[in-house]
Coordinates of C-alpha atoms and ligand atoms in Angstrom, one line a residue:
X7 CA -46.4 -11.6 -30.9
X8 CA -44.0 -14.1 -32.5
X9 CA -43.6 -16.2 -29.3
X10 CA -39.9 -15.4 -28.8
X11 CA -39.0 -14.0 -25.4
X12 CA -37.2 -10.7 -25.5
X13 CA -34.2 -11.0 -23.1
X14 CA -33.4 -7.9 -21.1
X15 CA -29.6 -7.0 -21.4
X16 CA -27.7 -8.1 -18.3
X17 CA -26.8 -5.0 -16.4
X18 CA -23.1 -4.5 -15.8
X19 CA -21.3 -4.9 -12.5
X20 CA -20.2 -1.3 -11.6
X21 CA -16.8 -0.9 -9.9
X22 CA -16.3 2.6 -8.5
X23 CA -12.6 3.7 -8.3
X24 CA -9.7 2.6 -10.6
X25 CA -7.1 2.2 -7.9
X26 CA -5.5 -1.2 -7.3
X27 CA -8.6 -2.4 -5.4
X28 CA -11.0 -1.5 -8.2
X29 CA -8.7 -2.7 -11.0
X30 CA -8.0 -6.0 -9.3
X31 CA -11.7 -6.6 -8.7
X32 CA -12.6 -5.7 -12.2
X33 CA -9.9 -7.8 -13.8
X34 CA -10.8 -10.8 -11.7
X35 CA -14.5 -10.5 -12.8
X36 CA -13.8 -9.7 -16.4
X37 CA -11.5 -12.8 -16.4
X38 CA -14.6 -14.9 -15.7
X39 CA -16.6 -13.3 -18.5
X40 CA -18.5 -10.8 -16.5
X41 CA -19.1 -7.4 -18.0
X42 CA -17.8 -4.6 -15.8
X43 CA -17.9 -0.8 -15.9
X44 CA -15.2 0.9 -13.9
X45 CA -16.0 4.5 -13.0
X46 CA -13.0 6.7 -12.1
X47 CA -13.3 10.3 -10.9
X48 CA -9.9 11.5 -12.2
X49 CA -8.4 11.5 -15.6
X50 CA -6.1 8.5 -14.9
X51 CA -6.2 5.1 -13.1
X52 CA -3.9 4.0 -10.3
X53 CA -5.2 6.2 -7.5
X54 CA -2.5 6.3 -4.8
X55 CA -0.2 4.0 -6.8
X56 CA 0.4 5.9 -10.0
X57 CA 3.1 7.5 -12.1
X58 CA 3.1 10.7 -14.1
X59 CA 5.4 12.6 -16.5
X60 CA 7.4 15.3 -14.8
X61 CA 7.9 18.1 -17.3
X62 CA 11.1 19.8 -15.9
X63 CA 13.2 16.6 -15.7
X64 CA 11.4 14.7 -18.5
X65 CA 11.2 11.7 -16.1
X66 CA 8.3 9.4 -15.4
X67 CA 7.9 9.6 -11.6
X68 CA 5.8 7.6 -9.2
X69 CA 3.6 9.5 -6.7
X70 CA 5.7 7.7 -4.1
X71 CA 8.2 4.9 -3.9
X72 CA 6.3 1.6 -3.3
X73 CA 7.9 -1.4 -1.8
X74 CA 6.5 -4.9 -1.9
X75 CA 7.1 -8.1 0.0
X76 CA 7.3 -11.7 -1.2
X77 CA 4.1 -12.4 0.9
X78 CA 2.1 -10.0 -1.3
X79 CA 0.3 -13.0 -2.8
X80 CA -2.8 -11.2 -4.1
X81 CA -0.8 -8.4 -5.7
X82 CA 1.5 -11.0 -7.4
X83 CA -1.6 -12.9 -8.6
X84 CA -3.0 -9.6 -10.1
X85 CA 0.4 -8.9 -11.8
X86 CA 0.6 -12.4 -13.2
X87 CA -2.8 -12.0 -14.8
X88 CA -1.5 -8.9 -16.4
X89 CA 1.8 -10.6 -17.4
X90 CA 3.8 -8.1 -15.3
X91 CA 5.1 -10.1 -12.3
X92 CA 8.6 -10.1 -13.8
X93 CA 8.8 -6.3 -13.6
X94 CA 9.3 -6.4 -9.8
X95 CA 12.9 -7.0 -8.6
X96 CA 12.9 -9.2 -5.5
X97 CA 15.9 -9.8 -3.3
X98 CA 17.2 -13.3 -3.2
X99 CA 16.9 -13.3 0.6
X100 CA 15.8 -10.5 3.0
X101 CA 18.6 -7.9 3.3
X102 CA 18.3 -4.4 4.8
X103 CA 21.0 -1.8 5.3
X104 CA 20.5 1.0 7.8
X105 CA 22.9 3.9 8.0
X106 CA 23.9 6.1 10.9
X107 CA 24.9 9.8 10.6
X108 CA 28.4 9.8 9.3
X109 CA 27.9 6.7 7.2
X110 CA 28.4 3.7 9.5
X111 CA 26.1 0.8 8.6
X112 CA 23.9 -1.7 10.5
X113 CA 23.4 -4.6 8.1
X114 CA 20.7 -7.3 8.3
X115 CA 21.4 -10.2 6.0
X116 CA 19.1 -13.3 6.3
X117 CA 20.8 -16.4 5.2
X118 CA 19.3 -19.2 3.0
X119 CA 17.7 -21.1 6.0
X120 CA 14.1 -22.1 6.3
X121 CA 11.8 -19.4 7.8
X122 CA 11.8 -18.2 10.6
X123 CA 15.3 -19.5 11.3
X124 CA 16.6 -17.2 8.5
X125 CA 15.4 -14.2 10.5
X126 CA 16.8 -15.4 13.8
X127 CA 20.2 -16.0 12.1
X128 CA 20.0 -12.6 10.3
X129 CA 19.2 -10.7 13.6
X130 CA 22.0 -12.5 15.5
X131 CA 24.5 -11.8 12.7
X132 CA 23.5 -8.1 12.3
X133 CA 26.7 -6.1 11.8
X134 CA 27.0 -2.8 13.7
X135 CA 24.8 -3.7 16.6
X136 CA 25.7 -5.0 20.1
X137 CA 24.8 -8.6 21.2
X138 CA 22.3 -7.4 23.9
X139 CA 20.2 -5.6 21.3
X140 CA 20.2 -8.6 19.0
X141 CA 19.3 -11.1 21.8
X142 CA 16.3 -8.8 22.7
X143 CA 15.0 -8.9 19.1
X144 CA 14.9 -12.7 19.2
X145 CA 12.3 -12.6 22.0
X146 CA 9.8 -11.5 19.5
X147 CA 10.1 -15.0 18.0
X148 CA 8.5 -16.3 21.1
X149 CA 5.3 -14.3 20.3
X150 CA 5.4 -15.6 16.7
X151 CA 5.7 -19.1 17.9
X152 CA 2.8 -18.6 20.3
X153 CA 4.8 -19.0 23.5
X154 CA 4.0 -15.4 24.7
X155 CA 0.6 -13.8 24.5
X156 CA 0.0 -12.0 21.2
X157 CA -0.9 -8.3 21.3
X158 CA -4.4 -7.4 20.4
X159 CA -5.4 -4.4 18.3
X160 CA -5.7 -2.2 21.3
X161 CA -2.0 -2.4 22.3
X162 CA 0.4 0.1 20.8
X163 CA 3.7 -1.1 19.2
X164 CA 5.5 1.0 21.8
X165 CA 3.8 -0.7 24.7
X166 CA 4.3 -4.1 23.1
X167 CA 8.0 -3.6 22.4
X168 CA 8.6 -2.4 25.9
X169 CA 6.7 -5.5 27.3
X170 CA 9.1 -7.7 25.3
X171 CA 12.1 -5.8 26.6
X172 CA 13.3 -4.4 23.3
X173 CA 16.3 -2.1 23.7
X174 CA 16.6 1.4 22.2
X175 CA 19.4 0.1 19.9
X176 CA 17.2 -2.6 18.2
X177 CA 14.3 -0.3 18.1
X178 CA 16.0 2.5 16.3
X179 CA 17.8 0.1 13.9
X180 CA 15.0 -2.4 13.2
X181 CA 11.6 -2.0 14.8
X182 CA 10.8 1.6 14.5
X183 CA 11.8 1.9 10.7
X184 CA 9.8 -1.3 10.1
X185 CA 6.8 0.1 11.8
X186 CA 6.9 3.5 10.0
X187 CA 7.3 1.6 6.7
X188 CA 4.5 -1.0 7.1
X189 CA 2.0 0.9 9.2
X190 CA 2.8 4.4 8.0
X191 CA 2.3 5.6 11.6
X192 CA 4.1 6.4 14.7
X193 CA 5.3 3.4 16.8
X194 CA 4.0 5.3 19.9
X195 CA 0.4 5.0 18.7
X196 CA 0.4 2.3 16.0
X197 CA -1.4 -1.0 16.6
X198 CA 0.9 -3.9 17.7
X199 CA -1.8 -6.4 16.5
X200 CA -1.5 -5.0 13.0
X201 CA 2.3 -5.2 13.1
X202 CA 2.2 -8.8 14.2
X203 CA -0.2 -9.6 11.4
X204 CA 2.5 -8.4 9.0
X205 CA 5.3 -10.3 10.8
X206 CA 3.3 -13.5 10.7
X207 CA 2.8 -13.2 6.9
X208 CA 6.4 -12.2 6.3
X209 CA 8.2 -14.6 8.6
X210 CA 6.1 -17.6 9.4
X211 CA 5.6 -18.9 5.8
X212 CA 8.4 -19.5 3.5
X213 CA 11.8 -17.7 3.4
X214 CA 10.7 -16.0 0.2
X215 CA 7.8 -14.3 1.9
X216 CA 10.1 -11.8 3.7
X217 CA 12.0 -10.7 0.6
X218 CA 11.5 -7.1 -0.4
X219 CA 10.6 -6.2 -4.0
X220 CA 10.8 -2.9 -5.9
X221 CA 9.2 -2.2 -9.2
X222 CA 11.7 -1.7 -12.0
X223 CA 9.1 0.3 -14.1
X224 CA 6.9 3.2 -13.2
X225 CA 3.8 2.3 -11.2
X226 CA 1.2 3.1 -13.9
X227 CA 3.0 0.8 -16.3
X228 CA 3.1 -1.9 -13.7
X229 CA -0.5 -1.9 -12.5
X230 CA -2.7 0.3 -14.6
X231 CA -2.1 0.4 -18.4
X232 CA -2.3 -3.4 -18.9
X233 CA -5.2 -3.7 -16.5
X234 CA -7.2 -1.2 -18.6
X235 CA -6.2 -3.0 -21.8
X236 CA -7.2 -6.4 -20.3
X237 CA -10.6 -5.0 -19.4
X238 CA -11.2 -3.4 -22.8
X239 CA -10.3 -6.7 -24.5
X240 CA -13.0 -8.4 -22.5
X241 CA -15.9 -6.0 -23.4
X242 CA -15.6 -4.1 -20.1
X243 CA -14.9 -0.4 -19.8
X244 CA -12.9 2.0 -17.7
X245 CA -14.5 5.3 -17.8
X246 CA -12.2 8.1 -16.7
X247 CA -13.3 11.5 -15.5
X248 CA -16.6 9.9 -14.4
X249 CA -17.1 10.6 -10.7
X250 CA -19.8 8.8 -8.8
X251 CA -22.2 11.1 -7.0
X252 CA -24.6 8.7 -5.4
X253 CA -25.4 5.0 -4.9
X254 CA -29.2 4.6 -5.3
X255 CA -31.2 1.9 -3.5
X256 CA -34.7 0.5 -3.6
X257 CA -36.4 -2.2 -1.4
X258 CA -34.1 -4.9 -2.8
X259 CA -30.9 -3.0 -2.2
X260 CA -28.6 -1.3 -4.7
X261 CA -30.5 -0.3 -7.9
X262 CA -28.2 2.3 -9.6
X263 CA -25.2 4.5 -9.5
X264 CA -25.7 8.2 -10.3
X265 CA -22.7 10.0 -11.8
X266 CA -21.9 13.7 -11.1
X267 CA -22.8 14.4 -14.7
X268 CA -26.4 13.3 -13.9
X269 CA -26.1 10.0 -15.9
X270 CA -27.6 7.0 -14.1
X271 CA -26.3 3.5 -14.6
X272 CA -28.8 0.8 -13.5
X273 CA -27.2 -2.2 -11.7
X274 CA -27.8 -4.6 -8.9
X275 CA -24.1 -5.0 -8.0
X276 CA -21.7 -2.2 -7.1
X277 CA -18.2 -2.7 -5.8
X278 CA -17.1 0.5 -4.1
X279 CA -13.3 0.7 -4.3
X280 CA -13.0 4.4 -3.2
X281 CA -11.7 5.7 0.1
X282 CA -14.1 6.1 3.0
X283 CA -15.0 9.7 2.5
X284 CA -16.3 9.5 -1.1
X285 CA -18.2 6.3 -0.2
X286 CA -19.9 7.9 2.8
X287 CA -20.8 10.9 0.7
X288 CA -22.5 8.7 -2.0
X289 CA -24.6 6.6 0.4
X290 CA -28.3 7.2 0.9
X291 CA -28.8 9.0 4.2
X292 CA -30.4 6.1 6.0
X293 CA -27.5 3.7 5.1
X294 CA -25.0 6.3 6.4
X295 CA -26.5 5.9 9.9
X296 CA -25.7 2.2 10.0
X297 CA -23.0 1.4 12.7
X298 CA -20.7 -0.1 10.0
X299 CA -20.6 3.2 8.1
X300 CA -20.6 5.3 11.3
X301 CA -17.4 3.4 12.3
X302 CA -15.9 4.0 8.9
X303 CA -16.4 7.7 9.3
X304 CA -14.1 7.6 12.4
X305 CA -11.1 6.3 10.4
X306 CA -8.3 8.9 10.3
X307 CA -5.6 9.5 7.6
X308 CA -1.9 9.5 7.6
X309 CA 0.3 11.4 5.1
X310 CA 3.5 10.4 3.2
X311 CA 5.9 12.8 1.7
X312 CA 8.2 11.8 -1.2
X313 CA 11.0 14.0 -2.4
X314 CA 12.5 13.1 -5.8
X315 CA 16.0 14.5 -6.1
X316 CA 18.0 14.5 -9.3
X317 CA 21.7 14.5 -8.1
X318 CA 24.9 15.0 -10.1
X319 CA 26.1 11.7 -8.6
X320 CA 25.2 9.1 -6.0
X321 CA 25.8 9.8 -2.3
X322 CA 26.0 6.0 -1.7
X323 CA 26.8 3.3 -4.2
X324 CA 26.5 -0.1 -2.5
X325 CA 22.7 -0.6 -1.9
X326 CA 19.5 0.0 -3.9
X327 CA 17.9 1.4 -0.8
X328 CA 18.9 2.5 2.7
X329 CA 17.1 3.3 6.0
X330 CA 18.3 6.3 7.9
X331 CA 18.7 5.8 11.7
X332 CA 17.5 8.8 13.7
X333 CA 16.3 10.9 10.8
X334 CA 12.9 12.4 9.9
X335 CA 13.6 10.9 6.4
X336 CA 13.0 7.2 6.8
X337 CA 14.2 5.7 3.5
X338 CA 16.4 6.5 0.5
X339 CA 15.9 4.7 -2.8
X340 CA 18.4 4.8 -5.6
X341 CA 15.9 4.8 -8.5
X342 CA 18.6 5.0 -11.1
X343 CA 20.1 1.7 -9.9
X344 CA 16.7 0.1 -9.5
X345 CA 15.8 1.0 -13.1
X346 CA 19.2 -0.1 -14.4
X347 CA 20.7 3.3 -15.2
X348 CA 23.8 3.4 -13.0
X349 CA 27.0 5.5 -13.3
X350 CA 25.5 8.9 -14.2
X351 CA 23.3 11.4 -12.3
X352 CA 21.2 9.7 -9.6
X353 CA 17.5 9.9 -9.2
X354 CA 17.0 9.6 -5.5
X355 CA 13.8 9.1 -3.7
X356 CA 13.5 10.2 0.0
X357 CA 10.4 8.9 1.8
X358 CA 8.9 10.4 4.9
X359 CA 6.2 8.1 6.3
X360 CA 3.5 9.1 8.8
X361 CA 4.4 12.7 8.0
X362 CA 1.6 14.4 10.0
X363 CA 4.1 16.9 11.6
X364 CA 5.7 17.9 8.3
X365 CA 3.0 17.8 5.6
X366 CA 2.3 21.5 6.0
X367 CA 6.0 22.4 5.7
X368 CA 7.0 24.6 2.8
X369 CA 8.7 22.8 -0.1
X370 CA 11.9 24.9 0.5
X371 CA 12.0 23.7 4.1
X372 CA 11.6 20.0 3.0
X373 CA 14.3 20.5 0.4
X374 CA 16.8 22.0 2.9
X375 CA 16.0 19.2 5.3
X376 CA 16.9 16.6 2.6
X377 CA 20.1 18.4 1.5
X378 CA 21.1 18.7 5.2
X379 CA 20.4 15.0 5.9
X380 CA 22.5 13.9 2.8
X381 CA 25.4 16.0 4.1
X382 CA 25.0 14.5 7.7
X383 CA 24.7 10.9 6.6
X384 CA 27.2 10.9 3.7
X385 CA 29.8 13.6 4.6
X386 CA 32.4 11.9 2.3
X387 CA 30.3 12.2 -0.8
X388 CA 28.9 15.7 -1.3
X389 CA 26.4 16.0 -4.1
X390 CA 24.8 18.7 -6.1
X391 CA 21.0 19.0 -6.7
X392 CA 20.0 19.3 -10.4
X393 CA 16.2 19.0 -10.1
X394 CA 13.5 18.0 -7.7
X395 CA 9.8 17.2 -7.2
X396 CA 8.1 17.1 -3.9
X397 CA 4.9 15.1 -3.6
X398 CA 2.7 15.3 -0.5
X399 CA 0.1 12.6 -0.3
X400 CA -2.0 13.9 2.6
X401 CA -4.3 10.9 2.6
X402 CA -1.7 8.3 1.8
X403 CA -3.3 5.6 4.0
X404 CA -5.6 5.4 6.9
X405 CA -4.0 5.9 10.3
X406 CA -3.2 2.6 12.1
X407 CA -3.5 3.7 15.7
X408 CA -4.3 1.0 18.2
X409 CA -8.1 0.2 18.1
X410 CA -8.5 1.0 14.4
X411 CA -9.1 -2.6 13.1
X412 CA -12.6 -2.8 14.5
X413 CA -13.6 0.4 12.7
X414 CA -12.8 -1.1 9.3
X415 CA -15.8 -2.6 7.5
X416 CA -16.1 -6.1 6.0
X417 CA -16.4 -6.8 2.3
X418 CA -20.2 -7.3 2.5
X419 CA -21.8 -4.0 3.4
X420 CA -25.2 -3.8 5.2
X421 CA -26.7 -2.6 1.8
X422 CA -27.6 -5.7 -0.3
X423 CA -25.6 -5.6 -3.6
X424 CA -23.0 -3.2 -2.3
X425 CA -19.6 -4.7 -1.8
X426 CA -16.7 -2.8 -0.2
X427 CA -13.1 -2.9 -1.5
X428 CA -10.1 -0.6 -0.9
X429 CA -7.0 -1.0 1.2
X430 CA -8.9 0.3 4.2
X431 CA -11.5 -2.4 4.5
X432 CA -11.0 -5.2 7.1
X433 CA -8.5 -7.4 5.3
X434 CA -6.5 -8.2 8.4
X435 CA -3.6 -6.2 6.8
X436 CA -2.5 -2.7 7.1
X437 CA -3.5 -0.4 4.2
X438 CA -1.1 -1.4 1.6
X439 CA -1.0 -2.5 -2.0
X440 CA -1.6 -6.1 -0.8
X441 CA -4.6 -5.1 1.3
X442 CA -6.0 -3.2 -1.8
X443 CA -5.6 -6.2 -4.1
X444 CA -6.8 -8.7 -1.5
X445 CA -9.9 -6.5 -0.9
X446 CA -10.6 -6.3 -4.7
X447 CA -10.3 -10.1 -5.0
X448 CA -12.5 -10.7 -2.0
X449 CA -15.2 -8.4 -3.4
X450 CA -15.0 -10.1 -6.8
X451 CA -15.3 -13.5 -5.0
X452 CA -18.4 -12.3 -3.1
X453 CA -20.0 -11.2 -6.4
X454 CA -19.3 -14.6 -8.0
X455 CA -20.6 -16.4 -4.9
X456 CA -23.9 -14.4 -5.0
X457 CA -24.3 -15.1 -8.7
X458 CA -23.7 -18.9 -8.1
X459 CA -26.3 -18.9 -5.3
X460 CA -28.9 -17.1 -7.5
X461 CA -28.2 -19.5 -10.3
X462 CA -28.7 -22.5 -7.9
X463 CA -32.1 -21.0 -7.0
X464 CA -32.9 -20.5 -10.7
X465 CA -33.1 -16.7 -10.4
Ligands
FAD510 C1 3.2 7.9 -1.3 C2 2.7 6.5 -1.0 C3 3.6 5.5 -0.8 C4 3.1 4.2 -0.5 N1 4.0 3.2 -0.3 C5 3.5 1.9 -0.2 C6 4.4 0.8 -0.2 O1 5.7 1.0 -0.2 N2 3.9 -0.4 -0.1 C7 2.6 -0.7 -0.1 O2 2.2 -1.9 0.0 N3 1.7 0.3 -0.1 C8 2.1 1.6 -0.2 N4 1.2 2.6 -0.3 C9 -0.2 2.3 -0.1 C10 -0.8 2.0 -1.5 O3 -0.5 2.9 -2.5 C11 -2.3 1.9 -1.3 O4 -2.6 1.0 -0.3 C12 -3.1 1.5 -2.5 O5 -2.7 2.2 -3.7 C13 -4.6 1.8 -2.3 O6 -5.4 1.4 -3.4 P1 -6.9 1.5 -3.4 O7 -7.4 1.0 -4.7 O8 -7.5 0.9 -2.2 O9 -7.3 3.1 -3.2 P2 -7.0 4.3 -4.2 O10 -5.6 4.1 -4.8 O11 -7.2 5.5 -3.4 O12 -8.1 4.2 -5.3 C14 -9.3 4.8 -5.2 C15 -9.7 5.4 -6.5 O13 -11.0 5.9 -6.4 C16 -11.1 7.1 -7.1 N5 -12.3 7.8 -6.6 C17 -12.4 8.5 -5.5 N6 -13.7 9.1 -5.4 C18 -14.3 8.7 -6.5 C19 -15.7 8.9 -6.9 N7 -16.6 9.6 -6.2 N8 -16.0 8.3 -8.1 C20 -15.2 7.6 -8.8 N9 -13.9 7.3 -8.4 C21 -13.5 7.9 -7.3 C22 -9.8 7.8 -6.9 O14 -9.5 8.8 -7.8 C23 -8.9 6.6 -7.0 O15 -8.4 6.4 -8.3 C24 1.7 3.9 -0.5 C25 0.8 5.0 -0.7 C26 1.3 6.3 -0.9 C27 0.3 7.4 -1.2

């Protein structure tokens, strides 16, 4: 023996899933010098926020139009690390146009006042809506100011809005579209507590928090490509087509991840950033019986349908996006304008949220619906369809029915060494990009905290 101590190589931190939760966790850890291995089941990163090349049109399309808000702090921090925060176009102040069949508009324009006065002034000034409806909406401000009891997670949005005396007019032009958009669920069942959590983040901070933002570039270029590059530059890896089969444990906790290929990666730290089902399938049987995981097994899913339509010209020209009042299609996005190619054919995105009742419809039925709605809402500007792509995301998000929040697990799982990330963990937010990035950053912070504690004990 020469007296030198042979140091064992430090095992990597394994992050399972290269969606936004997994990538944000991995980037945060790699940024502190940790070595990370990201395992992704499919051939590309991005998960439910990804883009792909569409052969027939030659366009790079997103799996679905994604909207952000100014209060997406964790998402913006992730994008800043990648140098991509400038690729999202944010409104100067919150502005939303809703359209009625025939073309008449209801316009919300929030002026440059401090929050939440900007919203109050915007609601009062809403064009195309009677004063009674607007006055009703202002009552919600009392809840935000704490003057009326907040709803808990067991109350539905519908019951809560009734309790606050919201009229049908303000519901169809403001509340219901907002709920479908942020909770991806039906206002009749969706949790009012979750809605208020969003309202507080958007309207009780600064005026900028409520601005809406749309990416100007395809999603994979915004979130994925540069994250993978960032990790590679820091001696970390993203292994595509490498599905996890099992998380293995011993008396101390996590000891390895087994891949479907049979390969075994030894590690004491795993961040699971996959949806509930693949996580539950990978757990040791005994762990699966734990109430935390039993609850996670009860989470439901809610689909989103996106129709991409290539049109000979634009059916509307005065807004980058519009909400449709009283239509199964909730939002239209003028992607050509958003990406800066105006004047020619229009790439239009039609979004149907919480699409449980339509997700099994045939593509022809959905296409006819979209064409019919364009004629109904914009009768003065007939358009011709030149190409299309329909994307049904059956598991777009978890369902946000009242009572769901308590089923979502915390970052630290009952299995030592196993941290949970993903938009569906208990972040206090609905399952969104921001929830995914927050969960990733929370999991990374927990890993760093544990490492600091071990260091303090000299382990
Ligand atoms: C059509 C659509 C529109 C949306 N619109 C918006 C919006 O406007 N605004 C907003 O904020 N949010 C929106 N969302 C929600 C947002 O996309 C998600 O919240 C976010 O992308 C979830 O990221 P995640 O990392 O938690 O999960 P995922 O993206 O699901 O990532 C999980 C990853 O794990 C991988 N994986 C699964 N099993 C395994 C395994 N066994 N081994 C290894 N890897 C595995 C998957 O392939 C995937 O890449 C939308 C979602 C959809 C589908």
